[in-house]
XYZ file of C-alpha atoms in Angstrom:
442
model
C 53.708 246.129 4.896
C 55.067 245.697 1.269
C 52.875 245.230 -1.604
C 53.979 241.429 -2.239
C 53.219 240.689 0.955
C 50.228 242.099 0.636
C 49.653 240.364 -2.601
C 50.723 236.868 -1.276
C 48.125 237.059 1.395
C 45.514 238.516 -0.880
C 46.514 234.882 -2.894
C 45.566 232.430 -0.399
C 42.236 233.487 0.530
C 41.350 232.517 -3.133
C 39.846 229.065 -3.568
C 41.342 229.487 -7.022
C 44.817 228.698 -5.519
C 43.649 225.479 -5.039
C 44.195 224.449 -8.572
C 47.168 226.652 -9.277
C 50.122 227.279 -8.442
C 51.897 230.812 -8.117
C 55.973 230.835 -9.552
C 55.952 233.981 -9.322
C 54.206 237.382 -8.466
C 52.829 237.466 -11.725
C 52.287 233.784 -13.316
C 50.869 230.496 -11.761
C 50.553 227.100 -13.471
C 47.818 225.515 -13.399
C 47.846 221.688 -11.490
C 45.586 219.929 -13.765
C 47.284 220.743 -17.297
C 50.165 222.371 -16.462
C 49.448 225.791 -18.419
C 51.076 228.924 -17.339
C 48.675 231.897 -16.488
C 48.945 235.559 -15.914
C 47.714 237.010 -13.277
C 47.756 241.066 -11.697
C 47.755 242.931 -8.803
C 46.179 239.738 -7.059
C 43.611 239.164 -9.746
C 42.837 235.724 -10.241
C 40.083 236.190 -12.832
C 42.366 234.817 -15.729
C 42.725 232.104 -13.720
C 38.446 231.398 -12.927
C 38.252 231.625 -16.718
C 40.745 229.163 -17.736
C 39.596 226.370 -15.183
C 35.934 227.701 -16.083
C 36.370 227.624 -19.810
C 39.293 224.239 -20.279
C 38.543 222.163 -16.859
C 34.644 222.470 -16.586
C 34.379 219.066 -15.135
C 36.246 220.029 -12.404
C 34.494 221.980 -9.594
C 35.943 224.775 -7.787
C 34.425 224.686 -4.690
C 33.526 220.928 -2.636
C 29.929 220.811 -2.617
C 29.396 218.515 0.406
C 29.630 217.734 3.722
C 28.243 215.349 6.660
C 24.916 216.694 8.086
C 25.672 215.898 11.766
C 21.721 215.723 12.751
C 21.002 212.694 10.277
C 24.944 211.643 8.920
C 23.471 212.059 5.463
C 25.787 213.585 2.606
C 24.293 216.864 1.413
C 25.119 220.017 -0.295
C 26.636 223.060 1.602
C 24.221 225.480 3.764
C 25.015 228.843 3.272
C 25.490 230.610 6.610
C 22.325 231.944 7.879
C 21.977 234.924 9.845
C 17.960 234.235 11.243
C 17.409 234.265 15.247
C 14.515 233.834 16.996
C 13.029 237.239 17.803
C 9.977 238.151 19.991
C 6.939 238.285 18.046
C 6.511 242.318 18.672
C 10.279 242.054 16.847
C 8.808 239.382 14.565
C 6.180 241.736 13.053
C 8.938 244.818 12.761
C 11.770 242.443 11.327
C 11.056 241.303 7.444
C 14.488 239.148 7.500
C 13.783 237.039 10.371
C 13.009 233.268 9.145
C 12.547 230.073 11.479
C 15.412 228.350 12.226
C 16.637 226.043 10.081
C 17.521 222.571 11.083
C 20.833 222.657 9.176
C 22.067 226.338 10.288
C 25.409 226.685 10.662
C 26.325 226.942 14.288
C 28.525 230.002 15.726
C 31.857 227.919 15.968
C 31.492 228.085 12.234
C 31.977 232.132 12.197
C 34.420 232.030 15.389
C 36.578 229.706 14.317
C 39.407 230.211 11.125
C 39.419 228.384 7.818
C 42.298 226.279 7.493
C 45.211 227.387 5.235
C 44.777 226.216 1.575
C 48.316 224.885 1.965
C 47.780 222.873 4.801
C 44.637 222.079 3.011
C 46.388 220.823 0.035
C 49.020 218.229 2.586
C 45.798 216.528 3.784
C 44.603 216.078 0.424
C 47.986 214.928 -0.332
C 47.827 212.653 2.278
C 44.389 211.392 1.584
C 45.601 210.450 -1.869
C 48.548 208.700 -0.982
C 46.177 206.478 1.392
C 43.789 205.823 -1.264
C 46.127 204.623 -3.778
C 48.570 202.647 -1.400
C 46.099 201.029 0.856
C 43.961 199.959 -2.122
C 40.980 202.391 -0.725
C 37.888 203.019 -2.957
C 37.258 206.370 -3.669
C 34.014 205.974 -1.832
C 36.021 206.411 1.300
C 35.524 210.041 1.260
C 31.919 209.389 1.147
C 31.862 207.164 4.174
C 30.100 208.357 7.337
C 32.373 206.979 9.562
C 35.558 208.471 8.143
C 34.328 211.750 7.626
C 33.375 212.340 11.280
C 36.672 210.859 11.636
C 38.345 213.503 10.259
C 36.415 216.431 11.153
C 37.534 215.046 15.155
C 40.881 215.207 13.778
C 40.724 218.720 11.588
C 37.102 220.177 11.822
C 38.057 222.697 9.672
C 39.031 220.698 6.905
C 36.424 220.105 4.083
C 36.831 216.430 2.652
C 36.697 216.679 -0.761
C 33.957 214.516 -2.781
C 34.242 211.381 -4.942
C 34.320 213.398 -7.768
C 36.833 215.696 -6.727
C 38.822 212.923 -5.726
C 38.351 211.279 -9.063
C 38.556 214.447 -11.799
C 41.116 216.993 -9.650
C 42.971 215.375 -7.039
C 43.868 212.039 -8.771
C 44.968 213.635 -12.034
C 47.102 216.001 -9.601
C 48.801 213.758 -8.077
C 49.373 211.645 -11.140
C 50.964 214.878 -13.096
C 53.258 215.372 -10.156
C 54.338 211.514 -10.245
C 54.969 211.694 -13.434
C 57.188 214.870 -13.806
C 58.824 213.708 -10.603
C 59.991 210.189 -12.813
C 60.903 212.087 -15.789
C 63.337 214.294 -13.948
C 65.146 211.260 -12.068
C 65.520 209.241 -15.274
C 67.045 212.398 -17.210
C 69.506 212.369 -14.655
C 70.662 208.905 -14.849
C 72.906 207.344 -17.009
C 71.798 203.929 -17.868
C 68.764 202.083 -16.936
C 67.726 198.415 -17.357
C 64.264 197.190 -17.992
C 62.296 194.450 -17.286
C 58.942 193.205 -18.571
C 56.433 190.721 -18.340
C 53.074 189.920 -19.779
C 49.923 188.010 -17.979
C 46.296 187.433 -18.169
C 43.655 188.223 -15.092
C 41.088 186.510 -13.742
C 38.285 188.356 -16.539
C 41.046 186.681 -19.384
C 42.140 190.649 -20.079
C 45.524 190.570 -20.984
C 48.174 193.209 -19.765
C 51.832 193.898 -20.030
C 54.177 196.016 -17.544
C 57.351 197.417 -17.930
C 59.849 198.538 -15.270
C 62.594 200.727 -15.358
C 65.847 199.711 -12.601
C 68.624 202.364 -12.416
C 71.155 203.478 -9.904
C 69.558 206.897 -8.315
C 71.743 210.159 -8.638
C 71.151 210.872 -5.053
C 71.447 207.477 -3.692
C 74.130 205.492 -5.153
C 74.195 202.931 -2.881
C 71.470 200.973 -3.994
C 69.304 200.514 -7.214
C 65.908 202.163 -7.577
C 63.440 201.155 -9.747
C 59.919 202.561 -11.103
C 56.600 201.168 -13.012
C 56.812 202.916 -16.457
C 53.427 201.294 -16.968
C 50.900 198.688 -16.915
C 48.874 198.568 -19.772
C 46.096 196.772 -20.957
C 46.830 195.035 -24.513
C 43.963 193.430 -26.696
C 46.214 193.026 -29.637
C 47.812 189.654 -30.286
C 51.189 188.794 -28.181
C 53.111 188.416 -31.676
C 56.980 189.757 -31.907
C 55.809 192.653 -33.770
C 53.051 194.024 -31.867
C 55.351 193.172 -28.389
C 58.165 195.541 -30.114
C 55.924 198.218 -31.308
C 54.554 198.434 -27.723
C 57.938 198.892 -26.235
C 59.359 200.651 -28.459
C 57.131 203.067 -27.848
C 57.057 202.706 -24.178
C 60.977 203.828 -24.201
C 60.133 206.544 -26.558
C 57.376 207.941 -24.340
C 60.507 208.094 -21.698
C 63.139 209.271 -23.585
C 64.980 206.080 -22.295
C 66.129 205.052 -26.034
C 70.278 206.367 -25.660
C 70.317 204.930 -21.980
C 68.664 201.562 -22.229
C 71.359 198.893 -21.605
C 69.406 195.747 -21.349
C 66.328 193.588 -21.058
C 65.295 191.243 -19.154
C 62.664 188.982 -19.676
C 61.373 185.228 -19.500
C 62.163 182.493 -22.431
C 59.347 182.795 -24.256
C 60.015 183.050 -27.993
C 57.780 185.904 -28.761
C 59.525 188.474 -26.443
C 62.842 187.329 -26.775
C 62.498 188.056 -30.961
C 60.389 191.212 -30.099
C 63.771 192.349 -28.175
C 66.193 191.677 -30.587
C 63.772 193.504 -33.204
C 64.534 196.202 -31.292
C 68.353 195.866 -31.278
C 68.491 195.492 -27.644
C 70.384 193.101 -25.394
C 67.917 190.241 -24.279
C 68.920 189.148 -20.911
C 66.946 185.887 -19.292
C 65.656 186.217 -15.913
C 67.508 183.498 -13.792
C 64.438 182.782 -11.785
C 62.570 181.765 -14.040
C 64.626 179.708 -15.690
C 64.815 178.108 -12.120
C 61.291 177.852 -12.330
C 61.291 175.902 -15.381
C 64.105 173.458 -13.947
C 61.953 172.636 -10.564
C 58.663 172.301 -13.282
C 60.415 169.315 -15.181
C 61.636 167.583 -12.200
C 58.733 167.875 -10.606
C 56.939 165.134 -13.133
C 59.171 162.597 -11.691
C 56.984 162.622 -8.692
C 53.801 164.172 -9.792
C 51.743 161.253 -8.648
C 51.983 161.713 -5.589
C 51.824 165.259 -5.675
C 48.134 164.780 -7.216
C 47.312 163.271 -3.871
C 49.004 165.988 -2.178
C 46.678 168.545 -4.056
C 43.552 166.340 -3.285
C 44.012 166.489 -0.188
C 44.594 169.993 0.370
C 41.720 170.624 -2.035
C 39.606 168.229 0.837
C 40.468 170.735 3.409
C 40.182 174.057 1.343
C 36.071 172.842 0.618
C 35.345 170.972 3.963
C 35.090 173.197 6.759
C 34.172 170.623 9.270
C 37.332 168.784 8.365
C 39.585 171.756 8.875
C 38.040 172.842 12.197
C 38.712 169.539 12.900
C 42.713 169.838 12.293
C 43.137 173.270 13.819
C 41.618 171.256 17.169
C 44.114 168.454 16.293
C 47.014 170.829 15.774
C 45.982 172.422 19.050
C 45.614 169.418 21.103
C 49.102 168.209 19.913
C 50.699 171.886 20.908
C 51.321 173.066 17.212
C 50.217 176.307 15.942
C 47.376 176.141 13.910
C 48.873 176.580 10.059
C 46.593 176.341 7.374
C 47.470 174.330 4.237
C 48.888 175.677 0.680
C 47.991 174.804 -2.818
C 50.536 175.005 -5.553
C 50.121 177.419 -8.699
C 52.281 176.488 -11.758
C 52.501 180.039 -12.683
C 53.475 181.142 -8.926
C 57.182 180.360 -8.308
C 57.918 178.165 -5.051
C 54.332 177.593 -4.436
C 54.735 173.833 -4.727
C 57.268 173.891 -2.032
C 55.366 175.222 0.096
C 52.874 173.295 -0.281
C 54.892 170.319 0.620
C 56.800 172.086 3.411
C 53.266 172.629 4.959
C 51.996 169.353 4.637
C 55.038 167.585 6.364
C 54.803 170.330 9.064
C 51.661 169.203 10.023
C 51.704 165.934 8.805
C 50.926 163.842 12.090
C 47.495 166.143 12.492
C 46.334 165.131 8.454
C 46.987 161.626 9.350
C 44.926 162.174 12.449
C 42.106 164.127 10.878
C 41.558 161.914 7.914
C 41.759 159.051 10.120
C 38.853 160.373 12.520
C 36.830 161.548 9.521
C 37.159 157.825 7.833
C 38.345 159.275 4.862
C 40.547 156.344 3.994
C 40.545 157.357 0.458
C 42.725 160.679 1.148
C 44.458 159.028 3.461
C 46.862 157.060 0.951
C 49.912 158.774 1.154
C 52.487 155.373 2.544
C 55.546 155.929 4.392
C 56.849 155.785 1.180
C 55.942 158.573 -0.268
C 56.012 160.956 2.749
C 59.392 159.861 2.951
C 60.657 160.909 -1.015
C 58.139 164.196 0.337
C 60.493 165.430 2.843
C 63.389 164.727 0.541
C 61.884 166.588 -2.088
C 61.703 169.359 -0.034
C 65.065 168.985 1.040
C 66.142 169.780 -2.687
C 63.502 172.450 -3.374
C 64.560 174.253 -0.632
C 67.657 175.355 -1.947
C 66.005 176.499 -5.069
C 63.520 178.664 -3.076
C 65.910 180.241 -1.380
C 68.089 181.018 -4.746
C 65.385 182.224 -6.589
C 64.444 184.319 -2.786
C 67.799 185.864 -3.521
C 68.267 186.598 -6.801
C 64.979 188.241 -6.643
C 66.532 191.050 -4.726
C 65.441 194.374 -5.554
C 67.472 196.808 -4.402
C 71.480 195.744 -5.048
C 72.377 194.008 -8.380
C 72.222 190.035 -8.780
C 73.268 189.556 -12.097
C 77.199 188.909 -10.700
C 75.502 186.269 -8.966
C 74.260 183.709 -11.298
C 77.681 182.005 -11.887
C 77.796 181.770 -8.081
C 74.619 180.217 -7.662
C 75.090 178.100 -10.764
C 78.253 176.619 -9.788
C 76.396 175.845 -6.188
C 73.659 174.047 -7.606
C 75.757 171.825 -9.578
C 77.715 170.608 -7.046
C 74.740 170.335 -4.214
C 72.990 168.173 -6.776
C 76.172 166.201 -7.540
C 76.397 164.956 -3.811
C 72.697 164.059 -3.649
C 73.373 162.261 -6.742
C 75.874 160.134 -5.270
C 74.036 159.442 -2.231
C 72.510 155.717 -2.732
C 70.314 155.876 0.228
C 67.531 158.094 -1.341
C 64.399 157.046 -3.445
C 64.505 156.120 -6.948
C 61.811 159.007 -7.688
C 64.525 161.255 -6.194
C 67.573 160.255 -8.260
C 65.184 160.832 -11.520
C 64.645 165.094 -10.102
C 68.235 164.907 -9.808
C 69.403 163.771 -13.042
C 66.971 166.395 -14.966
């Protein structure tokens, strides 16, 4: 057999190889910083010291697994060797111990470790469920799951919470990241797009995305989170430049950036052109903000829309209730939708839902004797359903223009030339509520 052969088989039985990796007979980078270490004739003691001396949080080996007698968590038995013996044997024998409870049994010495490669794919894989299914890390930890996999791969040793957390994650997040930098150094332009927002625990963050056409796949556009950073500071033009300025820095992106696109708000669109780049507005919002104003033509009667989803949302006797009435009348049982200003759309569908189940309301409130809910008049469902009518055709522009993966900007004339003349016929239609000719006109 040849020596590097020899030498590449010697290499996998390491547990070392789990946090490098060789590029060549005599070098390996490591996966955590991405060093390059020496390493020879198979001698991976360079290698112990640097993830022994610069990653010490790190652990080499996984110190855990499921103890099958009481599906506790506990640290690793080393393999024991004690039998019972006769007591004659007993007396002549100084290594022979009782049995322990957690003693390895023989499948453990029969059967073959699995590969560190095909080690390394199921940690992949384990990863990539994690972060895309919105899994704590605590998975691994779960009793369940574990038993799960050792069904699956009994050979395979899950890796801890901490593993998961100090070496895996950081892995995986190193490879991500070289993996982006190498597609956008081989494109030629890229557009940007960024937005700012506040969460629930009033922390404030911004994201940026990057939308480019892919070298290998030029028939659509692809697009990648840069980031999504927290920012404390205030949301002034200066501090929003400084941040992405050095955002596009970070990504080498500053000779290929050919524009920006953003919402109207003042501060962003002067920390933009601080940064000498085009400023492009994002059609749907400015949709958004159209539907917003018209919307106050008929907002009282959308307050008693909102109470009366708000009745069902709290009450649930009184939505049992409808789901029996929608089933009694043969509709499927749809549940009712609040509107959020910041949420594009979301007061069309609340309106679309309440006229699709408007003859089970009317029944429900009626049964329940709340009288004071039910106030809507034939009126007002009626300049409803023509509301929606006209919001529809918004919702579906702004559905459109939202696309992701083929350009839309060639589309806004389009769609702006369409809008004008839709609303320009229901304009001249004389048959439709006052409330509706005042959306219309703004």
């Amino acid at each position: 057999m040849p020596p590097v052969k020899n030498l590449l088989i010697h290499i996998k039985r390491s547990i070392v190889w789990a946090h490098f990796t060789p590029i060549s007979t005599t070098l390996a980078k490591c996966n955590h910083c991405n060093k390059t270490k020496s390493y020879t004739g198979g001698s991976t003691g360079n290698l112990l010291r640097h993830m022994n001396t610069i990653h010490t949080a790190i652990p080499l080996h996984r110190s855990t697994q499921v103890n099958e007698s009481n599906s506790e968590i506990i640290d690793d038995p080393q393999p024991s060797t004690s039998i019972y013996l006769s007591p004659t044997r007993q007396q002549s024998s100084s290594i022979a111990k009782p049995l322990d409870k957690r003693q390895s049994s023989i499948e453990n010495f029969i059967q073959k470790p699995i590969p560190i490669n095909k080690s390394k794919m199921i940690d992949q894989q384990l990863l990539k469920m994690i972060v895309k299914e919105y899994h704590p890390f605590s998975v691994v930890e779960d009793v369940e799951f574990r038993n799960l996999i050792k069904m699956l791969c009994p050979n395979y040793l899950i890796p801890s919470r901490k593993t998961v957390t100090q070496s895996l994650m950081p892995q995986l997040f190193n490879m991500t990241v070289e993996c982006v930098t190498d597609t956008l150094n081989n494109v030629s332009a890229v557009c940007l797009t960024t937005d700012g927002w506040t969460s629930r625990n009033n922390q404030s963050f911004i994201s940026v995305t990057a939308h480019f056409i892919d070298p290998k796949n030029q028939t659509q556009i692809s697009s990648v989170l840069l980031g999504c950073n927290s920012f404390d500071e205030r949301h002034t033009s200066d501090n929003l430049s400084r941040f992405l300025k050095n955002t596009v820095d970070e990504w080498n992106l500053c000779h290929k950036l050919t524009a920006v696109v953003t919402d109207n708000a003042s501060n962003i669109i002067s920390a933009i052109k601080k940064c000498n780049w085009r400023w492009l507005p994002c059609f749907a919002h400015s949709i958004n903000l159209i539907v917003q104003s018209s919307l106050k033509c008929i907002e009282p009667i959308l307050t008693k829309v909102k109470v009366i989803v708000q009745f069902f949302k709290k009450s649930s006797h009184a939505l049992a209730k409808l789901n029996d009435f929608q089933k009694q009348l043969g509709l499927p049982v749809l549940k009712l939708k609040q509107d959020c200003p910041t949420r594009w759309n979301s007061t069309y569908d609340m309106i679309d839902r309440i006229i699709s189940i408007k003859d089970p309301i009317i029944a429900t409130l009626a049964v329940l004797g709340n009288m004071e809910l039910n106030c809507l008049s034939p009126q007002e469902w009626i300049i409803l359903e023509n509301a929606r009518i006209i919001l529809k055709i918004f919702y579906e522009i702004t559905i459109e223009i939202s696309a992701e993966k083929y350009v839309t900007l060639s589309k806004e004339i389009i769609f702006f030339k369409t809008l004008n003349n839709i609303i320009l016929n229901f304009m001249n239609d004389t048959l439709l509520p006052n409330e509706i000719h005042s959306m219309l006109k703004i």
